[in-house]
Amino acid sequence: MPRIALYAGSFDPVTNGHLDVVRQAVRLADRLVLAIGVHPGKAPLFPFEERLAMLTETCGPIAKAAGSELACTVFDGLVVDLAKREGATLLIRGLRDSTDFDYEMQMAGMNQAMAPAISTVFLPSSPDVRPITATLVRQIARMGGDVSAFVPASVAAKLKSKVAAKPAT
């Protein structure tokens, strides 16, 4: 039976921190599902179609090199419901610091209560990507800063183009 893992997030945009978690996750699973959570009350910088394309482009080669299958999807409900539909038994969560840990422990407890057959796996971020968040990357890009150290080159180019076309808010 293949081991299927689910890694959910906004991925707005995909960062080097996300790639770090993906590199670790593909070693644990035969199939990794990257799931973009869509929240009606939030206005992301990139529409989900562009985020799906960026995930496929940047994470596909990582999964292939590890011999893991990669799938990308979008969801708007509970992550445990999506995990059940995908056949995932592992929820992947990246941890940067103790703040992430406290929040993720609460989520893991709630998810465990709703879906006891699905386990949460915490993957610590590598030291060089720990400070990276998609929120900070978007803010730096909107202020004209260089984000090339924080995201893949193709994503940096898309960010530059996107913020040039969109007035700062």
mmCIF file with all atom_site columns, C-alpha atoms in Angstrom:
data_model
loop_
_atom_site.group_PDB
_atom_site.id
_atom_site.type_symbol
_atom_site.label_atom_id
_atom_site.label_alt_id
_atom_site.label_comp_id
_atom_site.label_asym_id
_atom_site.label_entity_id
_atom_site.label_seq_id
_atom_site.pdbx_PDB_ins_code
_atom_site.Cartn_x
_atom_site.Cartn_y
_atom_site.Cartn_z
_atom_site.occupancy
_atom_site.B_iso_or_equiv
_atom_site.pdbx_formal_charge
_atom_site.auth_seq_id
_atom_site.auth_comp_id
_atom_site.auth_asym_id
_atom_site.auth_atom_id
_atom_site.pdbx_PDB_model_num
ATOM 1   C CA . MET A 1 1   ? 0.000   0.000  0.000   1.00 0.00 ? 1   MET A CA 1
ATOM 2   C CA . PRO A 1 2   ? 1.544   3.333  -1.013  1.00 0.00 ? 2   PRO A CA 1
ATOM 3   C CA . ARG A 1 3   ? 2.224   5.920  1.681   1.00 0.00 ? 3   ARG A CA 1
ATOM 4   C CA . ILE A 1 4   ? 0.391   9.148  0.791   1.00 0.00 ? 4   ILE A CA 1
ATOM 5   C CA . ALA A 1 5   ? 1.142   12.471 2.469   1.00 0.00 ? 5   ALA A CA 1
ATOM 6   C CA . LEU A 1 6   ? -0.711  15.774 2.212   1.00 0.00 ? 6   LEU A CA 1
ATOM 7   C CA . TYR A 1 7   ? 0.971   19.157 2.615   1.00 0.00 ? 7   TYR A CA 1
ATOM 8   C CA . ALA A 1 8   ? -1.545  22.005 2.674   1.00 0.00 ? 8   ALA A CA 1
ATOM 9   C CA . GLY A 1 9   ? -0.913  25.737 2.611   1.00 0.00 ? 9   GLY A CA 1
ATOM 10  C CA . SER A 1 10  ? -1.667  28.938 0.785   1.00 0.00 ? 10  SER A CA 1
ATOM 11  C CA . PHE A 1 11  ? 1.578   28.825 -1.237  1.00 0.00 ? 11  PHE A CA 1
ATOM 12  C CA . ASP A 1 12  ? 1.091   32.502 -2.153  1.00 0.00 ? 12  ASP A CA 1
ATOM 13  C CA . PRO A 1 13  ? 3.766   32.303 -3.487  1.00 0.00 ? 13  PRO A CA 1
ATOM 14  C CA . VAL A 1 14  ? 5.735   29.078 -3.139  1.00 0.00 ? 14  VAL A CA 1
ATOM 15  C CA . THR A 1 15  ? 8.938   29.892 -1.245  1.00 0.00 ? 15  THR A CA 1
ATOM 16  C CA . ASN A 1 16  ? 12.266  28.211 -0.639  1.00 0.00 ? 16  ASN A CA 1
ATOM 17  C CA . GLY A 1 17  ? 10.862  27.312 2.775   1.00 0.00 ? 17  GLY A CA 1
ATOM 18  C CA . HIS A 1 18  ? 8.046   25.378 1.115   1.00 0.00 ? 18  HIS A CA 1
ATOM 19  C CA . LEU A 1 19  ? 10.576  23.628 -1.133  1.00 0.00 ? 19  LEU A CA 1
ATOM 20  C CA . ASP A 1 20  ? 12.599  22.660 1.945   1.00 0.00 ? 20  ASP A CA 1
ATOM 21  C CA . VAL A 1 21  ? 9.537   20.948 3.447   1.00 0.00 ? 21  VAL A CA 1
ATOM 22  C CA . VAL A 1 22  ? 8.735   19.263 0.128   1.00 0.00 ? 22  VAL A CA 1
ATOM 23  C CA . ARG A 1 23  ? 12.306  17.896 -0.108  1.00 0.00 ? 23  ARG A CA 1
ATOM 24  C CA . GLN A 1 24  ? 11.857  16.277 3.291   1.00 0.00 ? 24  GLN A CA 1
ATOM 25  C CA . ALA A 1 25  ? 8.287   15.101 2.676   1.00 0.00 ? 25  ALA A CA 1
ATOM 26  C CA . VAL A 1 26  ? 9.006   13.251 -0.575  1.00 0.00 ? 26  VAL A CA 1
ATOM 27  C CA . ARG A 1 27  ? 11.445  11.035 1.327   1.00 0.00 ? 27  ARG A CA 1
ATOM 28  C CA . LEU A 1 28  ? 8.565   9.947  3.573   1.00 0.00 ? 28  LEU A CA 1
ATOM 29  C CA . ALA A 1 29  ? 5.859   9.311  0.991   1.00 0.00 ? 29  ALA A CA 1
ATOM 30  C CA . ASP A 1 30  ? 5.330   7.462  -2.249  1.00 0.00 ? 30  ASP A CA 1
ATOM 31  C CA . ARG A 1 31  ? 2.865   10.179 -3.222  1.00 0.00 ? 31  ARG A CA 1
ATOM 32  C CA . LEU A 1 32  ? 2.817   13.773 -2.000  1.00 0.00 ? 32  LEU A CA 1
ATOM 33  C CA . VAL A 1 33  ? -0.288  15.875 -2.473  1.00 0.00 ? 33  VAL A CA 1
ATOM 34  C CA . LEU A 1 34  ? 0.261   19.636 -2.310  1.00 0.00 ? 34  LEU A CA 1
ATOM 35  C CA . ALA A 1 35  ? -3.034  21.304 -1.485  1.00 0.00 ? 35  ALA A CA 1
ATOM 36  C CA . ILE A 1 36  ? -3.766  24.994 -1.861  1.00 0.00 ? 36  ILE A CA 1
ATOM 37  C CA . GLY A 1 37  ? -6.312  26.151 0.656   1.00 0.00 ? 37  GLY A CA 1
ATOM 38  C CA . VAL A 1 38  ? -8.744  28.679 -0.775  1.00 0.00 ? 38  VAL A CA 1
ATOM 39  C CA . HIS A 1 39  ? -10.441 30.995 1.705   1.00 0.00 ? 39  HIS A CA 1
ATOM 40  C CA . PRO A 1 40  ? -13.251 33.186 0.371   1.00 0.00 ? 40  PRO A CA 1
ATOM 41  C CA . GLY A 1 41  ? -12.424 36.006 2.816   1.00 0.00 ? 41  GLY A CA 1
ATOM 42  C CA . LYS A 1 42  ? -8.809  36.323 1.690   1.00 0.00 ? 42  LYS A CA 1
ATOM 43  C CA . ALA A 1 43  ? -7.493  38.038 -1.414  1.00 0.00 ? 43  ALA A CA 1
ATOM 44  C CA . PRO A 1 44  ? -4.289  36.250 -2.465  1.00 0.00 ? 44  PRO A CA 1
ATOM 45  C CA . LEU A 1 45  ? -1.706  37.901 -4.671  1.00 0.00 ? 45  LEU A CA 1
ATOM 46  C CA . PHE A 1 46  ? -1.750  34.952 -7.091  1.00 0.00 ? 46  PHE A CA 1
ATOM 47  C CA . PRO A 1 47  ? -4.948  33.206 -8.190  1.00 0.00 ? 47  PRO A CA 1
ATOM 48  C CA . PHE A 1 48  ? -4.981  29.485 -7.397  1.00 0.00 ? 48  PHE A CA 1
ATOM 49  C CA . GLU A 1 49  ? -4.355  28.548 -11.042 1.00 0.00 ? 49  GLU A CA 1
ATOM 50  C CA . GLU A 1 50  ? -1.021  30.395 -10.988 1.00 0.00 ? 50  GLU A CA 1
ATOM 51  C CA . ARG A 1 51  ? -0.110  28.901 -7.613  1.00 0.00 ? 51  ARG A CA 1
ATOM 52  C CA . LEU A 1 52  ? -0.860  25.410 -8.940  1.00 0.00 ? 52  LEU A CA 1
ATOM 53  C CA . ALA A 1 53  ? 1.406   26.052 -11.925 1.00 0.00 ? 53  ALA A CA 1
ATOM 54  C CA . MET A 1 54  ? 4.212   27.364 -9.685  1.00 0.00 ? 54  MET A CA 1
ATOM 55  C CA . LEU A 1 55  ? 3.942   24.344 -7.373  1.00 0.00 ? 55  LEU A CA 1
ATOM 56  C CA . THR A 1 56  ? 4.017   21.905 -10.271 1.00 0.00 ? 56  THR A CA 1
ATOM 57  C CA . GLU A 1 57  ? 6.989   23.664 -11.875 1.00 0.00 ? 57  GLU A CA 1
ATOM 58  C CA . THR A 1 58  ? 9.085   23.992 -8.715  1.00 0.00 ? 58  THR A CA 1
ATOM 59  C CA . CYS A 1 59  ? 8.140   20.850 -6.759  1.00 0.00 ? 59  CYS A CA 1
ATOM 60  C CA . GLY A 1 60  ? 7.684   18.379 -9.610  1.00 0.00 ? 60  GLY A CA 1
ATOM 61  C CA . PRO A 1 61  ? 11.431  17.926 -10.190 1.00 0.00 ? 61  PRO A CA 1
ATOM 62  C CA . ILE A 1 62  ? 12.053  17.482 -6.442  1.00 0.00 ? 62  ILE A CA 1
ATOM 63  C CA . ALA A 1 63  ? 9.466   14.712 -6.210  1.00 0.00 ? 63  ALA A CA 1
ATOM 64  C CA . LYS A 1 64  ? 10.683  13.042 -9.391  1.00 0.00 ? 64  LYS A CA 1
ATOM 65  C CA . ALA A 1 65  ? 14.299  13.017 -8.158  1.00 0.00 ? 65  ALA A CA 1
ATOM 66  C CA . ALA A 1 66  ? 13.140  11.339 -4.933  1.00 0.00 ? 66  ALA A CA 1
ATOM 67  C CA . GLY A 1 67  ? 11.024  8.759  -6.779  1.00 0.00 ? 67  GLY A CA 1
ATOM 68  C CA . SER A 1 68  ? 7.819   10.154 -5.301  1.00 0.00 ? 68  SER A CA 1
ATOM 69  C CA . GLU A 1 69  ? 4.666   10.984 -7.229  1.00 0.00 ? 69  GLU A CA 1
ATOM 70  C CA . LEU A 1 70  ? 3.457   14.585 -6.926  1.00 0.00 ? 70  LEU A CA 1
ATOM 71  C CA . ALA A 1 71  ? -0.108  15.828 -7.188  1.00 0.00 ? 71  ALA A CA 1
ATOM 72  C CA . CYS A 1 72  ? -1.343  19.380 -6.718  1.00 0.00 ? 72  CYS A CA 1
ATOM 73  C CA . THR A 1 73  ? -4.904  20.351 -5.875  1.00 0.00 ? 73  THR A CA 1
ATOM 74  C CA . VAL A 1 74  ? -7.114  23.088 -4.453  1.00 0.00 ? 74  VAL A CA 1
ATOM 75  C CA . PHE A 1 75  ? -9.539  22.758 -1.544  1.00 0.00 ? 75  PHE A CA 1
ATOM 76  C CA . ASP A 1 76  ? -11.834 24.915 0.545   1.00 0.00 ? 76  ASP A CA 1
ATOM 77  C CA . GLY A 1 77  ? -12.895 22.644 3.395   1.00 0.00 ? 77  GLY A CA 1
ATOM 78  C CA . LEU A 1 78  ? -11.243 20.757 6.215   1.00 0.00 ? 78  LEU A CA 1
ATOM 79  C CA . VAL A 1 79  ? -7.786  19.405 5.476   1.00 0.00 ? 79  VAL A CA 1
ATOM 80  C CA . VAL A 1 80  ? -8.686  16.058 7.066   1.00 0.00 ? 80  VAL A CA 1
ATOM 81  C CA . ASP A 1 81  ? -11.610 15.671 4.666   1.00 0.00 ? 81  ASP A CA 1
ATOM 82  C CA . LEU A 1 82  ? -9.285  16.274 1.733   1.00 0.00 ? 82  LEU A CA 1
ATOM 83  C CA . ALA A 1 83  ? -6.758  13.844 3.208   1.00 0.00 ? 83  ALA A CA 1
ATOM 84  C CA . LYS A 1 84  ? -9.437  11.152 3.396   1.00 0.00 ? 84  LYS A CA 1
ATOM 85  C CA . ARG A 1 85  ? -10.487 11.783 -0.225  1.00 0.00 ? 85  ARG A CA 1
ATOM 86  C CA . GLU A 1 86  ? -6.838  11.581 -1.353  1.00 0.00 ? 86  GLU A CA 1
ATOM 87  C CA . GLY A 1 87  ? -6.134  8.465  0.720   1.00 0.00 ? 87  GLY A CA 1
ATOM 88  C CA . ALA A 1 88  ? -3.484  10.316 2.737   1.00 0.00 ? 88  ALA A CA 1
ATOM 89  C CA . THR A 1 89  ? -2.485  8.970  6.135   1.00 0.00 ? 89  THR A CA 1
ATOM 90  C CA . LEU A 1 90  ? 0.070   11.710 6.827   1.00 0.00 ? 90  LEU A CA 1
ATOM 91  C CA . LEU A 1 91  ? -0.393  15.453 7.163   1.00 0.00 ? 91  LEU A CA 1
ATOM 92  C CA . ILE A 1 92  ? 2.896   17.280 6.598   1.00 0.00 ? 92  ILE A CA 1
ATOM 93  C CA . ARG A 1 93  ? 3.546   20.489 8.526   1.00 0.00 ? 93  ARG A CA 1
ATOM 94  C CA . GLY A 1 94  ? 6.695   22.578 8.412   1.00 0.00 ? 94  GLY A CA 1
ATOM 95  C CA . LEU A 1 95  ? 7.946   24.188 11.612  1.00 0.00 ? 95  LEU A CA 1
ATOM 96  C CA . ARG A 1 96  ? 10.098  27.313 11.676  1.00 0.00 ? 96  ARG A CA 1
ATOM 97  C CA . ASP A 1 97  ? 9.970   28.193 15.353  1.00 0.00 ? 97  ASP A CA 1
ATOM 98  C CA . SER A 1 98  ? 8.161   27.711 18.659  1.00 0.00 ? 98  SER A CA 1
ATOM 99  C CA . THR A 1 99  ? 5.258   29.906 17.541  1.00 0.00 ? 99  THR A CA 1
ATOM 100 C CA . ASP A 1 100 ? 4.628   27.546 14.621  1.00 0.00 ? 100 ASP A CA 1
ATOM 101 C CA . PHE A 1 101 ? 4.965   24.584 16.980  1.00 0.00 ? 101 PHE A CA 1
ATOM 102 C CA . ASP A 1 102 ? 2.333   25.863 19.422  1.00 0.00 ? 102 ASP A CA 1
ATOM 103 C CA . TYR A 1 103 ? -0.188  26.562 16.656  1.00 0.00 ? 103 TYR A CA 1
ATOM 104 C CA . GLU A 1 104 ? 0.541   23.334 14.772  1.00 0.00 ? 104 GLU A CA 1
ATOM 105 C CA . MET A 1 105 ? 0.208   21.240 17.946  1.00 0.00 ? 105 MET A CA 1
ATOM 106 C CA . GLN A 1 106 ? -3.297  22.630 18.436  1.00 0.00 ? 106 GLN A CA 1
ATOM 107 C CA . MET A 1 107 ? -4.187  21.882 14.817  1.00 0.00 ? 107 MET A CA 1
ATOM 108 C CA . ALA A 1 108 ? -2.704  18.384 15.038  1.00 0.00 ? 108 ALA A CA 1
ATOM 109 C CA . GLY A 1 109 ? -4.808  17.682 18.124  1.00 0.00 ? 109 GLY A CA 1
ATOM 110 C CA . MET A 1 110 ? -8.007  18.845 16.456  1.00 0.00 ? 110 MET A CA 1
ATOM 111 C CA . ASN A 1 111 ? -7.221  16.936 13.259  1.00 0.00 ? 111 ASN A CA 1
ATOM 112 C CA . GLN A 1 112 ? -6.436  13.792 15.291  1.00 0.00 ? 112 GLN A CA 1
ATOM 113 C CA . ALA A 1 113 ? -9.807  14.104 17.052  1.00 0.00 ? 113 ALA A CA 1
ATOM 114 C CA . MET A 1 114 ? -11.635 14.412 13.711  1.00 0.00 ? 114 MET A CA 1
ATOM 115 C CA . ALA A 1 115 ? -9.596  11.804 11.824  1.00 0.00 ? 115 ALA A CA 1
ATOM 116 C CA . PRO A 1 116 ? -7.729  9.385  14.131  1.00 0.00 ? 116 PRO A CA 1
ATOM 117 C CA . ALA A 1 117 ? -6.300  7.383  11.218  1.00 0.00 ? 117 ALA A CA 1
ATOM 118 C CA . ILE A 1 118 ? -4.400  10.430 9.900   1.00 0.00 ? 118 ILE A CA 1
ATOM 119 C CA . SER A 1 119 ? -1.139  11.387 11.616  1.00 0.00 ? 119 SER A CA 1
ATOM 120 C CA . THR A 1 120 ? 0.554   14.776 11.566  1.00 0.00 ? 120 THR A CA 1
ATOM 121 C CA . VAL A 1 121 ? 4.285   14.822 10.833  1.00 0.00 ? 121 VAL A CA 1
ATOM 122 C CA . PHE A 1 122 ? 6.252   17.928 11.799  1.00 0.00 ? 122 PHE A CA 1
ATOM 123 C CA . LEU A 1 123 ? 9.270   18.711 9.645   1.00 0.00 ? 123 LEU A CA 1
ATOM 124 C CA . PRO A 1 124 ? 11.712  21.297 10.973  1.00 0.00 ? 124 PRO A CA 1
ATOM 125 C CA . SER A 1 125 ? 12.818  23.942 8.508   1.00 0.00 ? 125 SER A CA 1
ATOM 126 C CA . SER A 1 126 ? 16.467  24.040 7.586   1.00 0.00 ? 126 SER A CA 1
ATOM 127 C CA . PRO A 1 127 ? 18.246  26.951 9.301   1.00 0.00 ? 127 PRO A CA 1
ATOM 128 C CA . ASP A 1 128 ? 18.803  28.872 6.054   1.00 0.00 ? 128 ASP A CA 1
ATOM 129 C CA . VAL A 1 129 ? 15.060  29.042 5.260   1.00 0.00 ? 129 VAL A CA 1
ATOM 130 C CA . ARG A 1 130 ? 13.623  29.446 8.767   1.00 0.00 ? 130 ARG A CA 1
ATOM 131 C CA . PRO A 1 131 ? 12.889  33.176 8.513   1.00 0.00 ? 131 PRO A CA 1
ATOM 132 C CA . ILE A 1 132 ? 11.109  32.903 5.150   1.00 0.00 ? 132 ILE A CA 1
ATOM 133 C CA . THR A 1 133 ? 7.347   33.372 5.059   1.00 0.00 ? 133 THR A CA 1
ATOM 134 C CA . ALA A 1 134 ? 5.172   33.956 2.008   1.00 0.00 ? 134 ALA A CA 1
ATOM 135 C CA . THR A 1 135 ? 3.715   37.020 3.761   1.00 0.00 ? 135 THR A CA 1
ATOM 136 C CA . LEU A 1 136 ? 7.149   38.624 4.176   1.00 0.00 ? 136 LEU A CA 1
ATOM 137 C CA . VAL A 1 137 ? 8.105   37.705 0.611   1.00 0.00 ? 137 VAL A CA 1
ATOM 138 C CA . ARG A 1 138 ? 4.971   39.433 -0.718  1.00 0.00 ? 138 ARG A CA 1
ATOM 139 C CA . GLN A 1 139 ? 5.663   42.511 1.420   1.00 0.00 ? 139 GLN A CA 1
ATOM 140 C CA . ILE A 1 140 ? 9.278   42.752 0.269   1.00 0.00 ? 140 ILE A CA 1
ATOM 141 C CA . ALA A 1 141 ? 8.243   42.327 -3.368  1.00 0.00 ? 141 ALA A CA 1
ATOM 142 C CA . ARG A 1 142 ? 5.511   44.974 -3.067  1.00 0.00 ? 142 ARG A CA 1
ATOM 143 C CA . MET A 1 143 ? 8.082   47.417 -1.678  1.00 0.00 ? 143 MET A CA 1
ATOM 144 C CA . GLY A 1 144 ? 10.426  46.790 -4.605  1.00 0.00 ? 144 GLY A CA 1
ATOM 145 C CA . GLY A 1 145 ? 12.864  44.568 -2.711  1.00 0.00 ? 145 GLY A CA 1
ATOM 146 C CA . ASP A 1 146 ? 14.835  41.674 -4.119  1.00 0.00 ? 146 ASP A CA 1
ATOM 147 C CA . VAL A 1 147 ? 13.199  38.360 -3.156  1.00 0.00 ? 147 VAL A CA 1
ATOM 148 C CA . SER A 1 148 ? 15.525  36.128 -5.185  1.00 0.00 ? 148 SER A CA 1
ATOM 149 C CA . ALA A 1 149 ? 17.102  34.643 -2.031  1.00 0.00 ? 149 ALA A CA 1
ATOM 150 C CA . PHE A 1 150 ? 13.701  33.554 -0.727  1.00 0.00 ? 150 PHE A CA 1
ATOM 151 C CA . VAL A 1 151 ? 11.922  32.022 -3.733  1.00 0.00 ? 151 VAL A CA 1
ATOM 152 C CA . PRO A 1 152 ? 12.867  30.023 -6.836  1.00 0.00 ? 152 PRO A CA 1
ATOM 153 C CA . ALA A 1 153 ? 14.037  32.199 -9.749  1.00 0.00 ? 153 ALA A CA 1
ATOM 154 C CA . SER A 1 154 ? 10.886  31.563 -11.788 1.00 0.00 ? 154 SER A CA 1
ATOM 155 C CA . VAL A 1 155 ? 8.723   32.633 -8.839  1.00 0.00 ? 155 VAL A CA 1
ATOM 156 C CA . ALA A 1 156 ? 10.823  35.769 -8.284  1.00 0.00 ? 156 ALA A CA 1
ATOM 157 C CA . ALA A 1 157 ? 10.180  36.764 -11.905 1.00 0.00 ? 157 ALA A CA 1
ATOM 158 C CA . LYS A 1 158 ? 6.440   36.148 -11.533 1.00 0.00 ? 158 LYS A CA 1
ATOM 159 C CA . LEU A 1 159 ? 6.365   38.173 -8.317  1.00 0.00 ? 159 LEU A CA 1
ATOM 160 C CA . LYS A 1 160 ? 8.183   41.083 -9.925  1.00 0.00 ? 160 LYS A CA 1
ATOM 161 C CA . SER A 1 161 ? 5.761   41.067 -12.834 1.00 0.00 ? 161 SER A CA 1
ATOM 162 C CA . LYS A 1 162 ? 2.719   40.705 -10.568 1.00 0.00 ? 162 LYS A CA 1
ATOM 163 C CA . VAL A 1 163 ? 3.594   43.565 -8.217  1.00 0.00 ? 163 VAL A CA 1
ATOM 164 C CA . ALA A 1 164 ? 4.545   45.823 -11.126 1.00 0.00 ? 164 ALA A CA 1
ATOM 165 C CA . ALA A 1 165 ? 1.044   45.276 -12.556 1.00 0.00 ? 165 ALA A CA 1
ATOM 166 C CA . LYS A 1 166 ? -0.767  45.654 -9.221  1.00 0.00 ? 166 LYS A CA 1
ATOM 167 C CA . PRO A 1 167 ? -0.709  48.840 -7.144  1.00 0.00 ? 167 PRO A CA 1
ATOM 168 C CA . ALA A 1 168 ? 0.513   48.430 -3.540  1.00 0.00 ? 168 ALA A CA 1
ATOM 169 C CA . THR A 1 169 ? -2.184  48.165 -0.879  1.00 0.00 ? 169 THR A CA 1
#
